[in-house]
Amino acid sequence: MQEEAFVIRNMARWRRIEMQVASATFASCDEMVEIYTEISSDLAYAQTHFPRSAAWQFLNNLTLELHGVMYRKRHPRWHRLLTYWTHDVPLAVYDGRRELRLSLIVFAVGLLFGMLSALGGEQYMRILLGNAYMDQTLENIASGQPMAIYDGGPATTMFLQITINNVWVAFLCFAMGIFTSFATGYLILHNAMIVGAFLTFFAQRGLLFTALPTIMLHGTLELSAIIIAGGAGMALGNGWLFPGTYTRIESFLRGARRAVQIVVSTVPIFIVAGFIEGFFTRYTEVGNMPRVFVILLSLAFIIFYYVLLPINRHRQCHQR
């Protein structure tokens, strides 16, 4: 059977199932299991005869969503919060892995542009970082305390200000996806350029290994969360920019649901990053070993939760 005939023959049934999955309305658990068996069979057929086709992608997404509904139905209500963070979010991350990779690439390009801009002279640094920030940092370097910028006030106040600001930046990266993923890409690029210019500024003065552990103490989580929020924004934008086999509205709503799950997962990360920056980064006299330990621990968490766990959850879905 050709793919077109396969789709025409089954699309009405698939759309009916898709509506049931979206509203989680099933007559019984037996009906849900029966439908899951049907869709899995269709997915296996598509995988065998039309691998990586539009039909395969549609069925793969539908199977994952149906499995998520089945998984939630098997647990009491109080357990759903846990499964949201350990099951639903990782699956959303896996589904948005292409956008997350693209966000990481855009951030890396922005870092490079920021470094090149800093090499072009101090005037470019002032455009990126602002005159007040530059003047204050130059004063701190002259006084022998290059990282004193992180000791700018009461710890609790700094923690709240930093967290609110970072969550706002993440929200902008996400919300700009409504105006296409290109708008989100621009925000990621701009933020990455600031980081690249900042690091180059210290490297030019022989202070890179003083600045890097201090910045990345909180920056490992903070910058990772910005990249992830950017990926969510791109998923939102791509939802209506590239609808595929769906109508543009359907594709946008699917992309939005996935993107919201991803961006919500960054809020606790921003809170922890703000706490570290407000209460611990200020102690610049602490040696690098404790800082490196926290940096590696933060990086391990990001890799586990946003790379390894999504892959594992995806494999589990297809083994059931």
PDB file of C-alpha atoms in Angstrom:
ATOM      1  CA  MET A   1       0.000   0.000   0.000  1.00  0.00           C
ATOM      2  CA  GLN A   2       1.283   3.481  -0.884  1.00  0.00           C
ATOM      3  CA  GLU A   3       1.576   6.106   1.836  1.00  0.00           C
ATOM      4  CA  GLU A   4      -1.177   8.274   0.359  1.00  0.00           C
ATOM      5  CA  ALA A   5      -3.623   5.364   0.273  1.00  0.00           C
ATOM      6  CA  PHE A   6      -2.603   4.381   3.828  1.00  0.00           C
ATOM      7  CA  VAL A   7      -3.337   7.908   5.067  1.00  0.00           C
ATOM      8  CA  ILE A   8      -6.645   8.288   3.204  1.00  0.00           C
ATOM      9  CA  ARG A   9      -7.845   4.934   4.491  1.00  0.00           C
ATOM     10  CA  ASN A  10      -7.110   5.704   8.156  1.00  0.00           C
ATOM     11  CA  MET A  11      -7.078   9.491   8.617  1.00  0.00           C
ATOM     12  CA  ALA A  12     -10.714   9.809   9.750  1.00  0.00           C
ATOM     13  CA  ARG A  13     -10.109   7.218  12.489  1.00  0.00           C
ATOM     14  CA  TRP A  14      -6.828   8.862  13.505  1.00  0.00           C
ATOM     15  CA  ARG A  15      -8.455  12.272  13.784  1.00  0.00           C
ATOM     16  CA  ARG A  16     -11.226  10.818  15.946  1.00  0.00           C
ATOM     17  CA  ILE A  17      -8.643   9.219  18.210  1.00  0.00           C
ATOM     18  CA  GLU A  18      -6.666  12.461  18.296  1.00  0.00           C
ATOM     19  CA  MET A  19      -9.752  14.298  19.604  1.00  0.00           C
ATOM     20  CA  GLN A  20     -10.280  11.625  22.256  1.00  0.00           C
ATOM     21  CA  VAL A  21      -6.652  11.888  23.356  1.00  0.00           C
ATOM     22  CA  ALA A  22      -6.791  15.692  23.491  1.00  0.00           C
ATOM     23  CA  SER A  23      -9.876  15.605  25.726  1.00  0.00           C
ATOM     24  CA  ALA A  24      -8.896  12.337  27.515  1.00  0.00           C
ATOM     25  CA  THR A  25     -12.432  11.000  26.978  1.00  0.00           C
ATOM     26  CA  PHE A  26     -12.522   7.223  26.832  1.00  0.00           C
ATOM     27  CA  ALA A  27     -15.438   4.936  27.700  1.00  0.00           C
ATOM     28  CA  SER A  28     -13.184   2.630  29.702  1.00  0.00           C
ATOM     29  CA  CYS A  29      -9.587   1.616  30.257  1.00  0.00           C
ATOM     30  CA  ASP A  30     -10.178  -1.342  27.962  1.00  0.00           C
ATOM     31  CA  GLU A  31     -11.148   1.010  25.144  1.00  0.00           C
ATOM     32  CA  MET A  32      -8.016   3.062  25.763  1.00  0.00           C
ATOM     33  CA  VAL A  33      -5.795  -0.038  25.621  1.00  0.00           C
ATOM     34  CA  GLU A  34      -7.539  -1.226  22.451  1.00  0.00           C
ATOM     35  CA  ILE A  35      -7.003   2.140  20.751  1.00  0.00           C
ATOM     36  CA  TYR A  36      -3.380   2.196  21.879  1.00  0.00           C
ATOM     37  CA  THR A  37      -2.879  -1.241  20.313  1.00  0.00           C
ATOM     38  CA  GLU A  38      -4.418  -0.042  17.033  1.00  0.00           C
ATOM     39  CA  ILE A  39      -2.298   3.087  16.840  1.00  0.00           C
ATOM     40  CA  SER A  40       0.858   1.176  17.768  1.00  0.00           C
ATOM     41  CA  SER A  41       0.120  -1.270  14.963  1.00  0.00           C
ATOM     42  CA  ASP A  42      -0.346   1.588  12.500  1.00  0.00           C
ATOM     43  CA  LEU A  43       2.878   3.172  13.708  1.00  0.00           C
ATOM     44  CA  ALA A  44       4.768  -0.090  13.234  1.00  0.00           C
ATOM     45  CA  TYR A  45       3.386  -0.379   9.685  1.00  0.00           C
ATOM     46  CA  ALA A  46       4.408   3.202   8.891  1.00  0.00           C
ATOM     47  CA  GLN A  47       7.843   2.630  10.406  1.00  0.00           C
ATOM     48  CA  THR A  48       8.330  -0.425   8.185  1.00  0.00           C
ATOM     49  CA  HIS A  49       7.009   1.001   4.906  1.00  0.00           C
ATOM     50  CA  PHE A  50       7.288   4.797   5.233  1.00  0.00           C
ATOM     51  CA  PRO A  51      10.016   5.517   7.828  1.00  0.00           C
ATOM     52  CA  ARG A  52      10.452   9.173   8.817  1.00  0.00           C
ATOM     53  CA  SER A  53       7.511  10.182   6.614  1.00  0.00           C
ATOM     54  CA  ALA A  54       4.794  12.677   7.566  1.00  0.00           C
ATOM     55  CA  ALA A  55       2.441   9.782   8.355  1.00  0.00           C
ATOM     56  CA  TRP A  56       5.053   8.193  10.606  1.00  0.00           C
ATOM     57  CA  GLN A  57       5.646  11.507  12.425  1.00  0.00           C
ATOM     58  CA  PHE A  58       1.921  12.026  12.974  1.00  0.00           C
ATOM     59  CA  LEU A  59       1.420   8.499  14.344  1.00  0.00           C
ATOM     60  CA  ASN A  60       4.547   8.704  16.479  1.00  0.00           C
ATOM     61  CA  ASN A  61       3.304  11.911  18.147  1.00  0.00           C
ATOM     62  CA  LEU A  62      -0.199  10.507  18.587  1.00  0.00           C
ATOM     63  CA  THR A  63       1.167   7.326  20.181  1.00  0.00           C
ATOM     64  CA  LEU A  64       3.296   9.311  22.628  1.00  0.00           C
ATOM     65  CA  GLU A  65       0.361  11.510  23.617  1.00  0.00           C
ATOM     66  CA  LEU A  66      -1.935   8.516  24.092  1.00  0.00           C
ATOM     67  CA  HIS A  67       0.698   6.796  26.177  1.00  0.00           C
ATOM     68  CA  GLY A  68       0.931   9.915  28.354  1.00  0.00           C
ATOM     69  CA  VAL A  69      -2.835   9.813  28.964  1.00  0.00           C
ATOM     70  CA  MET A  70      -2.662   6.101  29.821  1.00  0.00           C
ATOM     71  CA  TYR A  71       0.231   6.704  32.191  1.00  0.00           C
ATOM     72  CA  ARG A  72      -1.657   9.414  34.074  1.00  0.00           C
ATOM     73  CA  LYS A  73      -4.821   7.308  34.285  1.00  0.00           C
ATOM     74  CA  ARG A  74      -2.973   4.543  36.117  1.00  0.00           C
ATOM     75  CA  HIS A  75      -2.008   6.807  39.033  1.00  0.00           C
ATOM     76  CA  PRO A  76      -3.999   8.745  41.643  1.00  0.00           C
ATOM     77  CA  ARG A  77      -4.385  12.501  41.335  1.00  0.00           C
ATOM     78  CA  TRP A  78      -1.757  13.288  43.966  1.00  0.00           C
ATOM     79  CA  HIS A  79       0.788  11.398  41.884  1.00  0.00           C
ATOM     80  CA  ARG A  80       0.222  13.448  38.735  1.00  0.00           C
ATOM     81  CA  LEU A  81       2.459  16.317  39.827  1.00  0.00           C
ATOM     82  CA  LEU A  82       5.381  13.924  40.128  1.00  0.00           C
ATOM     83  CA  THR A  83       4.659  12.267  36.798  1.00  0.00           C
ATOM     84  CA  TYR A  84       4.397  15.702  35.178  1.00  0.00           C
ATOM     85  CA  TRP A  85       8.022  16.454  36.059  1.00  0.00           C
ATOM     86  CA  THR A  86       9.418  12.950  35.577  1.00  0.00           C
ATOM     87  CA  HIS A  87       7.406  11.868  32.538  1.00  0.00           C
ATOM     88  CA  ASP A  88       5.459  14.604  30.719  1.00  0.00           C
ATOM     89  CA  VAL A  89       8.185  17.265  30.667  1.00  0.00           C
ATOM     90  CA  PRO A  90      10.959  14.878  29.531  1.00  0.00           C
ATOM     91  CA  LEU A  91       8.734  13.656  26.681  1.00  0.00           C
ATOM     92  CA  ALA A  92       8.008  17.257  25.688  1.00  0.00           C
ATOM     93  CA  VAL A  93      11.752  17.946  25.744  1.00  0.00           C
ATOM     94  CA  TYR A  94      12.398  14.931  23.538  1.00  0.00           C
ATOM     95  CA  ASP A  95       9.704  16.061  21.127  1.00  0.00           C
ATOM     96  CA  GLY A  96      11.308  19.514  20.998  1.00  0.00           C
ATOM     97  CA  ARG A  97      14.889  18.258  20.762  1.00  0.00           C
ATOM     98  CA  ARG A  98      15.468  19.799  17.319  1.00  0.00           C
ATOM     99  CA  GLU A  99      14.478  23.272  18.520  1.00  0.00           C
ATOM    100  CA  LEU A 100      16.591  22.870  21.653  1.00  0.00           C
ATOM    101  CA  ARG A 101      19.605  21.892  19.569  1.00  0.00           C
ATOM    102  CA  LEU A 102      19.008  24.876  17.298  1.00  0.00           C
ATOM    103  CA  SER A 103      18.774  27.172  20.323  1.00  0.00           C
ATOM    104  CA  LEU A 104      22.125  25.845  21.566  1.00  0.00           C
ATOM    105  CA  ILE A 105      23.708  26.438  18.151  1.00  0.00           C
ATOM    106  CA  VAL A 106      22.359  29.998  17.987  1.00  0.00           C
ATOM    107  CA  PHE A 107      23.703  30.658  21.488  1.00  0.00           C
ATOM    108  CA  ALA A 108      27.150  29.339  20.493  1.00  0.00           C
ATOM    109  CA  VAL A 109      27.161  31.581  17.416  1.00  0.00           C
ATOM    110  CA  GLY A 110      26.172  34.531  19.621  1.00  0.00           C
ATOM    111  CA  LEU A 111      29.062  33.792  21.979  1.00  0.00           C
ATOM    112  CA  LEU A 112      31.460  33.909  19.044  1.00  0.00           C
ATOM    113  CA  PHE A 113      29.994  37.183  17.756  1.00  0.00           C
ATOM    114  CA  GLY A 114      30.254  38.663  21.245  1.00  0.00           C
ATOM    115  CA  MET A 115      33.902  37.694  21.505  1.00  0.00           C
ATOM    116  CA  LEU A 116      34.679  39.204  18.110  1.00  0.00           C
ATOM    117  CA  SER A 117      32.826  42.396  19.049  1.00  0.00           C
ATOM    118  CA  ALA A 118      34.883  42.724  22.237  1.00  0.00           C
ATOM    119  CA  LEU A 119      38.084  42.358  20.229  1.00  0.00           C
ATOM    120  CA  GLY A 120      36.919  45.290  18.094  1.00  0.00           C
ATOM    121  CA  GLY A 121      37.351  47.772  20.913  1.00  0.00           C
ATOM    122  CA  GLU A 122      35.793  49.111  24.093  1.00  0.00           C
ATOM    123  CA  GLN A 123      33.094  51.039  22.220  1.00  0.00           C
ATOM    124  CA  TYR A 124      31.480  47.774  21.130  1.00  0.00           C
ATOM    125  CA  MET A 125      31.613  46.502  24.712  1.00  0.00           C
ATOM    126  CA  ARG A 126      29.776  49.605  25.891  1.00  0.00           C
ATOM    127  CA  ILE A 127      27.072  49.072  23.282  1.00  0.00           C
ATOM    128  CA  LEU A 128      26.517  45.503  24.484  1.00  0.00           C
ATOM    129  CA  LEU A 129      26.987  45.915  28.249  1.00  0.00           C
ATOM    130  CA  GLY A 130      26.094  49.567  28.842  1.00  0.00           C
ATOM    131  CA  ASN A 131      28.252  52.437  30.102  1.00  0.00           C
ATOM    132  CA  ALA A 132      27.285  52.126  33.788  1.00  0.00           C
ATOM    133  CA  TYR A 133      28.124  48.428  33.923  1.00  0.00           C
ATOM    134  CA  MET A 134      31.434  48.967  32.112  1.00  0.00           C
ATOM    135  CA  ASP A 135      32.494  51.869  34.335  1.00  0.00           C
ATOM    136  CA  GLN A 136      31.640  49.959  37.518  1.00  0.00           C
ATOM    137  CA  THR A 137      33.542  46.858  36.344  1.00  0.00           C
ATOM    138  CA  LEU A 138      36.610  48.920  35.384  1.00  0.00           C
ATOM    139  CA  GLU A 139      36.573  50.524  38.842  1.00  0.00           C
ATOM    140  CA  ASN A 140      36.363  47.102  40.490  1.00  0.00           C
ATOM    141  CA  ILE A 141      39.309  45.807  38.442  1.00  0.00           C
ATOM    142  CA  ALA A 142      41.371  48.899  39.329  1.00  0.00           C
ATOM    143  CA  SER A 143      40.654  48.339  43.041  1.00  0.00           C
ATOM    144  CA  GLY A 144      41.726  44.684  42.829  1.00  0.00           C
ATOM    145  CA  GLN A 145      38.184  43.246  43.175  1.00  0.00           C
ATOM    146  CA  PRO A 146      37.138  42.363  39.610  1.00  0.00           C
ATOM    147  CA  MET A 147      34.105  40.334  40.715  1.00  0.00           C
ATOM    148  CA  ALA A 148      32.768  42.860  43.227  1.00  0.00           C
ATOM    149  CA  ILE A 149      29.836  43.527  40.873  1.00  0.00           C
ATOM    150  CA  TYR A 150      28.196  40.448  42.434  1.00  0.00           C
ATOM    151  CA  ASP A 151      28.294  42.008  45.905  1.00  0.00           C
ATOM    152  CA  GLY A 152      25.973  44.845  45.026  1.00  0.00           C
ATOM    153  CA  GLY A 153      23.459  44.738  47.867  1.00  0.00           C
ATOM    154  CA  PRO A 154      21.517  42.584  50.358  1.00  0.00           C
ATOM    155  CA  ALA A 155      21.541  38.929  49.352  1.00  0.00           C
ATOM    156  CA  THR A 156      17.765  38.454  49.562  1.00  0.00           C
ATOM    157  CA  THR A 157      17.084  41.547  47.440  1.00  0.00           C
ATOM    158  CA  MET A 158      19.618  40.444  44.837  1.00  0.00           C
ATOM    159  CA  PHE A 159      18.149  36.948  44.782  1.00  0.00           C
ATOM    160  CA  LEU A 160      14.635  38.264  44.090  1.00  0.00           C
ATOM    161  CA  GLN A 161      15.775  40.818  41.505  1.00  0.00           C
ATOM    162  CA  ILE A 162      17.965  38.329  39.657  1.00  0.00           C
ATOM    163  CA  THR A 163      15.318  35.596  39.632  1.00  0.00           C
ATOM    164  CA  ILE A 164      12.548  37.912  38.417  1.00  0.00           C
ATOM    165  CA  ASN A 165      14.814  39.342  35.715  1.00  0.00           C
ATOM    166  CA  ASN A 166      15.924  35.907  34.506  1.00  0.00           C
ATOM    167  CA  VAL A 167      12.375  34.535  34.430  1.00  0.00           C
ATOM    168  CA  TRP A 168      11.336  37.642  32.462  1.00  0.00           C
ATOM    169  CA  VAL A 169      14.145  37.088  29.926  1.00  0.00           C
ATOM    170  CA  ALA A 170      13.082  33.447  29.564  1.00  0.00           C
ATOM    171  CA  PHE A 171       9.446  34.482  29.133  1.00  0.00           C
ATOM    172  CA  LEU A 172      10.448  36.929  26.392  1.00  0.00           C
ATOM    173  CA  CYS A 173      12.475  34.240  24.599  1.00  0.00           C
ATOM    174  CA  PHE A 174       9.427  31.993  24.768  1.00  0.00           C
ATOM    175  CA  ALA A 175       6.745  34.579  23.956  1.00  0.00           C
ATOM    176  CA  MET A 176       8.638  35.955  20.961  1.00  0.00           C
ATOM    177  CA  GLY A 177       8.045  32.567  19.350  1.00  0.00           C
ATOM    178  CA  ILE A 178       4.520  33.805  18.621  1.00  0.00           C
ATOM    179  CA  PHE A 179       6.146  36.151  16.093  1.00  0.00           C
ATOM    180  CA  THR A 180       8.056  33.212  14.530  1.00  0.00           C
ATOM    181  CA  SER A 181      11.073  31.352  15.845  1.00  0.00           C
ATOM    182  CA  PHE A 182      13.346  33.957  14.213  1.00  0.00           C
ATOM    183  CA  ALA A 183      12.365  36.536  16.850  1.00  0.00           C
ATOM    184  CA  THR A 184      13.299  34.086  19.605  1.00  0.00           C
ATOM    185  CA  GLY A 185      16.572  33.342  17.821  1.00  0.00           C
ATOM    186  CA  TYR A 186      17.436  37.049  17.835  1.00  0.00           C
ATOM    187  CA  LEU A 187      16.947  37.297  21.623  1.00  0.00           C
ATOM    188  CA  ILE A 188      19.108  34.223  22.223  1.00  0.00           C
ATOM    189  CA  LEU A 189      21.785  35.650  19.940  1.00  0.00           C
ATOM    190  CA  HIS A 190      21.749  39.000  21.758  1.00  0.00           C
ATOM    191  CA  ASN A 191      22.057  37.455  25.240  1.00  0.00           C
ATOM    192  CA  ALA A 192      24.851  35.157  24.070  1.00  0.00           C
ATOM    193  CA  MET A 193      26.745  38.100  22.593  1.00  0.00           C
ATOM    194  CA  ILE A 194      26.658  39.848  25.984  1.00  0.00           C
ATOM    195  CA  VAL A 195      28.126  36.767  27.684  1.00  0.00           C
ATOM    196  CA  GLY A 196      30.813  36.359  25.005  1.00  0.00           C
ATOM    197  CA  ALA A 197      31.808  40.041  25.219  1.00  0.00           C
ATOM    198  CA  PHE A 198      31.886  39.922  29.033  1.00  0.00           C
ATOM    199  CA  LEU A 199      34.203  36.903  29.110  1.00  0.00           C
ATOM    200  CA  THR A 200      36.480  38.368  26.437  1.00  0.00           C
ATOM    201  CA  PHE A 201      36.655  41.641  28.372  1.00  0.00           C
ATOM    202  CA  PHE A 202      38.132  39.787  31.369  1.00  0.00           C
ATOM    203  CA  ALA A 203      40.335  37.566  29.198  1.00  0.00           C
ATOM    204  CA  GLN A 204      41.960  40.659  27.660  1.00  0.00           C
ATOM    205  CA  ARG A 205      42.969  41.725  31.165  1.00  0.00           C
ATOM    206  CA  GLY A 206      44.308  38.329  32.203  1.00  0.00           C
ATOM    207  CA  LEU A 207      41.353  37.689  34.519  1.00  0.00           C
ATOM    208  CA  LEU A 208      39.513  34.938  32.625  1.00  0.00           C
ATOM    209  CA  PHE A 209      40.242  32.209  35.196  1.00  0.00           C
ATOM    210  CA  THR A 210      39.118  34.557  37.940  1.00  0.00           C
ATOM    211  CA  ALA A 211      35.897  35.503  36.176  1.00  0.00           C
ATOM    212  CA  LEU A 212      34.892  32.175  34.608  1.00  0.00           C
ATOM    213  CA  PRO A 213      34.390  30.104  37.809  1.00  0.00           C
ATOM    214  CA  THR A 214      32.545  33.009  39.429  1.00  0.00           C
ATOM    215  CA  ILE A 215      30.214  33.587  36.484  1.00  0.00           C
ATOM    216  CA  MET A 216      29.561  29.924  35.774  1.00  0.00           C
ATOM    217  CA  LEU A 217      28.817  29.177  39.442  1.00  0.00           C
ATOM    218  CA  HIS A 218      25.299  30.421  38.751  1.00  0.00           C
ATOM    219  CA  GLY A 219      25.660  30.770  34.982  1.00  0.00           C
ATOM    220  CA  THR A 220      25.696  27.032  34.275  1.00  0.00           C
ATOM    221  CA  LEU A 221      22.048  26.789  35.323  1.00  0.00           C
ATOM    222  CA  GLU A 222      21.070  30.292  34.249  1.00  0.00           C
ATOM    223  CA  LEU A 223      22.464  30.137  30.711  1.00  0.00           C
ATOM    224  CA  SER A 224      21.243  26.564  30.219  1.00  0.00           C
ATOM    225  CA  ALA A 225      17.736  27.651  31.215  1.00  0.00           C
ATOM    226  CA  ILE A 226      17.845  30.576  28.761  1.00  0.00           C
ATOM    227  CA  ILE A 227      18.856  28.182  25.971  1.00  0.00           C
ATOM    228  CA  ILE A 228      16.036  25.801  26.961  1.00  0.00           C
ATOM    229  CA  ALA A 229      13.497  28.645  27.111  1.00  0.00           C
ATOM    230  CA  GLY A 230      14.733  29.738  23.692  1.00  0.00           C
ATOM    231  CA  GLY A 231      14.171  26.223  22.379  1.00  0.00           C
ATOM    232  CA  ALA A 232      10.621  26.361  23.763  1.00  0.00           C
ATOM    233  CA  GLY A 233      10.059  29.662  21.941  1.00  0.00           C
ATOM    234  CA  MET A 234      11.302  28.138  18.707  1.00  0.00           C
ATOM    235  CA  ALA A 235       8.975  25.164  19.206  1.00  0.00           C
ATOM    236  CA  LEU A 236       6.117  27.642  19.636  1.00  0.00           C
ATOM    237  CA  GLY A 237       7.086  29.544  16.498  1.00  0.00           C
ATOM    238  CA  ASN A 238       7.671  26.443  14.398  1.00  0.00           C
ATOM    239  CA  GLY A 239       4.244  25.169  15.405  1.00  0.00           C
ATOM    240  CA  TRP A 240       2.497  27.622  13.090  1.00  0.00           C
ATOM    241  CA  LEU A 241       5.408  28.345  10.760  1.00  0.00           C
ATOM    242  CA  PHE A 242       5.781  24.673   9.716  1.00  0.00           C
ATOM    243  CA  PRO A 243       2.366  22.975  10.199  1.00  0.00           C
ATOM    244  CA  GLY A 244       3.220  19.796   8.277  1.00  0.00           C
ATOM    245  CA  THR A 245       0.171  17.520   7.960  1.00  0.00           C
ATOM    246  CA  TYR A 246      -1.883  19.557  10.454  1.00  0.00           C
ATOM    247  CA  THR A 247      -3.874  22.711   9.913  1.00  0.00           C
ATOM    248  CA  ARG A 248      -1.934  25.789  11.002  1.00  0.00           C
ATOM    249  CA  ILE A 249      -4.115  26.238  14.098  1.00  0.00           C
ATOM    250  CA  GLU A 250      -3.808  22.578  15.108  1.00  0.00           C
ATOM    251  CA  SER A 251      -0.051  22.659  14.617  1.00  0.00           C
ATOM    252  CA  PHE A 252       0.263  25.883  16.629  1.00  0.00           C
ATOM    253  CA  LEU A 253      -1.757  24.474  19.536  1.00  0.00           C
ATOM    254  CA  ARG A 254       0.295  21.278  19.600  1.00  0.00           C
ATOM    255  CA  GLY A 255       3.525  23.265  19.500  1.00  0.00           C
ATOM    256  CA  ALA A 256       2.240  25.610  22.210  1.00  0.00           C
ATOM    257  CA  ARG A 257       1.331  22.756  24.552  1.00  0.00           C
ATOM    258  CA  ARG A 258       4.776  21.209  24.171  1.00  0.00           C
ATOM    259  CA  ALA A 259       6.549  24.580  24.440  1.00  0.00           C
ATOM    260  CA  VAL A 260       4.706  25.569  27.632  1.00  0.00           C
ATOM    261  CA  GLN A 261       5.764  22.336  29.339  1.00  0.00           C
ATOM    262  CA  ILE A 262       9.383  22.985  28.390  1.00  0.00           C
ATOM    263  CA  VAL A 263       9.482  26.633  29.461  1.00  0.00           C
ATOM    264  CA  VAL A 264       7.702  25.945  32.777  1.00  0.00           C
ATOM    265  CA  SER A 265      10.464  23.465  33.610  1.00  0.00           C
ATOM    266  CA  THR A 266      13.007  26.312  33.569  1.00  0.00           C
ATOM    267  CA  VAL A 267      11.358  28.279  36.406  1.00  0.00           C
ATOM    268  CA  PRO A 268      12.794  26.131  39.257  1.00  0.00           C
ATOM    269  CA  ILE A 269      16.188  26.294  37.539  1.00  0.00           C
ATOM    270  CA  PHE A 270      16.083  30.087  37.461  1.00  0.00           C
ATOM    271  CA  ILE A 271      15.097  30.155  41.132  1.00  0.00           C
ATOM    272  CA  VAL A 272      18.071  27.961  42.098  1.00  0.00           C
ATOM    273  CA  ALA A 273      20.419  29.971  39.839  1.00  0.00           C
ATOM    274  CA  GLY A 274      19.177  33.236  41.384  1.00  0.00           C
ATOM    275  CA  PHE A 275      19.657  31.811  44.876  1.00  0.00           C
ATOM    276  CA  ILE A 276      23.242  30.818  44.080  1.00  0.00           C
ATOM    277  CA  GLU A 277      24.007  34.202  42.521  1.00  0.00           C
ATOM    278  CA  GLY A 278      22.377  36.187  45.323  1.00  0.00           C
ATOM    279  CA  PHE A 279      23.763  34.264  48.284  1.00  0.00           C
ATOM    280  CA  PHE A 280      26.966  32.516  47.176  1.00  0.00           C
ATOM    281  CA  THR A 281      28.521  34.102  44.071  1.00  0.00           C
ATOM    282  CA  ARG A 282      29.273  37.217  46.120  1.00  0.00           C
ATOM    283  CA  TYR A 283      31.890  35.306  48.147  1.00  0.00           C
ATOM    284  CA  THR A 284      34.588  35.773  45.530  1.00  0.00           C
ATOM    285  CA  GLU A 285      37.369  34.956  48.003  1.00  0.00           C
ATOM    286  CA  VAL A 286      36.281  31.314  48.104  1.00  0.00           C
ATOM    287  CA  GLY A 287      38.653  29.031  46.194  1.00  0.00           C
ATOM    288  CA  ASN A 288      37.845  27.588  42.803  1.00  0.00           C
ATOM    289  CA  MET A 289      37.440  23.964  43.913  1.00  0.00           C
ATOM    290  CA  PRO A 290      34.033  24.428  45.587  1.00  0.00           C
ATOM    291  CA  ARG A 291      32.927  26.491  42.606  1.00  0.00           C
ATOM    292  CA  VAL A 292      34.016  23.861  40.109  1.00  0.00           C
ATOM    293  CA  PHE A 293      32.158  21.227  42.123  1.00  0.00           C
ATOM    294  CA  VAL A 294      28.893  23.221  41.966  1.00  0.00           C
ATOM    295  CA  ILE A 295      29.436  23.923  38.255  1.00  0.00           C
ATOM    296  CA  LEU A 296      29.937  20.238  37.456  1.00  0.00           C
ATOM    297  CA  LEU A 297      26.952  19.265  39.601  1.00  0.00           C
ATOM    298  CA  SER A 298      24.770  21.811  37.779  1.00  0.00           C
ATOM    299  CA  LEU A 299      25.999  20.614  34.384  1.00  0.00           C
ATOM    300  CA  ALA A 300      25.346  16.987  35.342  1.00  0.00           C
ATOM    301  CA  PHE A 301      21.754  17.865  36.262  1.00  0.00           C
ATOM    302  CA  ILE A 302      21.144  19.663  32.950  1.00  0.00           C
ATOM    303  CA  ILE A 303      22.566  16.766  30.933  1.00  0.00           C
ATOM    304  CA  PHE A 304      20.563  14.213  32.929  1.00  0.00           C
ATOM    305  CA  TYR A 305      17.214  15.998  32.899  1.00  0.00           C
ATOM    306  CA  TYR A 306      17.285  17.510  29.426  1.00  0.00           C
ATOM    307  CA  VAL A 307      19.252  14.885  27.484  1.00  0.00           C
ATOM    308  CA  LEU A 308      19.389  11.454  29.123  1.00  0.00           C
ATOM    309  CA  LEU A 309      15.981  11.326  30.833  1.00  0.00           C
ATOM    310  CA  PRO A 310      14.024  12.400  27.713  1.00  0.00           C
ATOM    311  CA  ILE A 311      15.759   9.712  25.642  1.00  0.00           C
ATOM    312  CA  ASN A 312      14.999   7.139  28.332  1.00  0.00           C
ATOM    313  CA  ARG A 313      11.324   8.148  28.566  1.00  0.00           C
ATOM    314  CA  HIS A 314      10.964   8.015  24.791  1.00  0.00           C
ATOM    315  CA  ARG A 315      12.393   4.495  24.682  1.00  0.00           C
ATOM    316  CA  GLN A 316      10.091   3.377  27.482  1.00  0.00           C
ATOM    317  CA  CYS A 317       7.066   4.635  25.565  1.00  0.00           C
ATOM    318  CA  HIS A 318       7.971   2.579  22.518  1.00  0.00           C
ATOM    319  CA  GLN A 319       8.677  -0.542  24.539  1.00  0.00           C
ATOM    320  CA  ARG A 320       5.166  -0.644  25.999  1.00  0.00           C
TER     321      ARG A 320
END
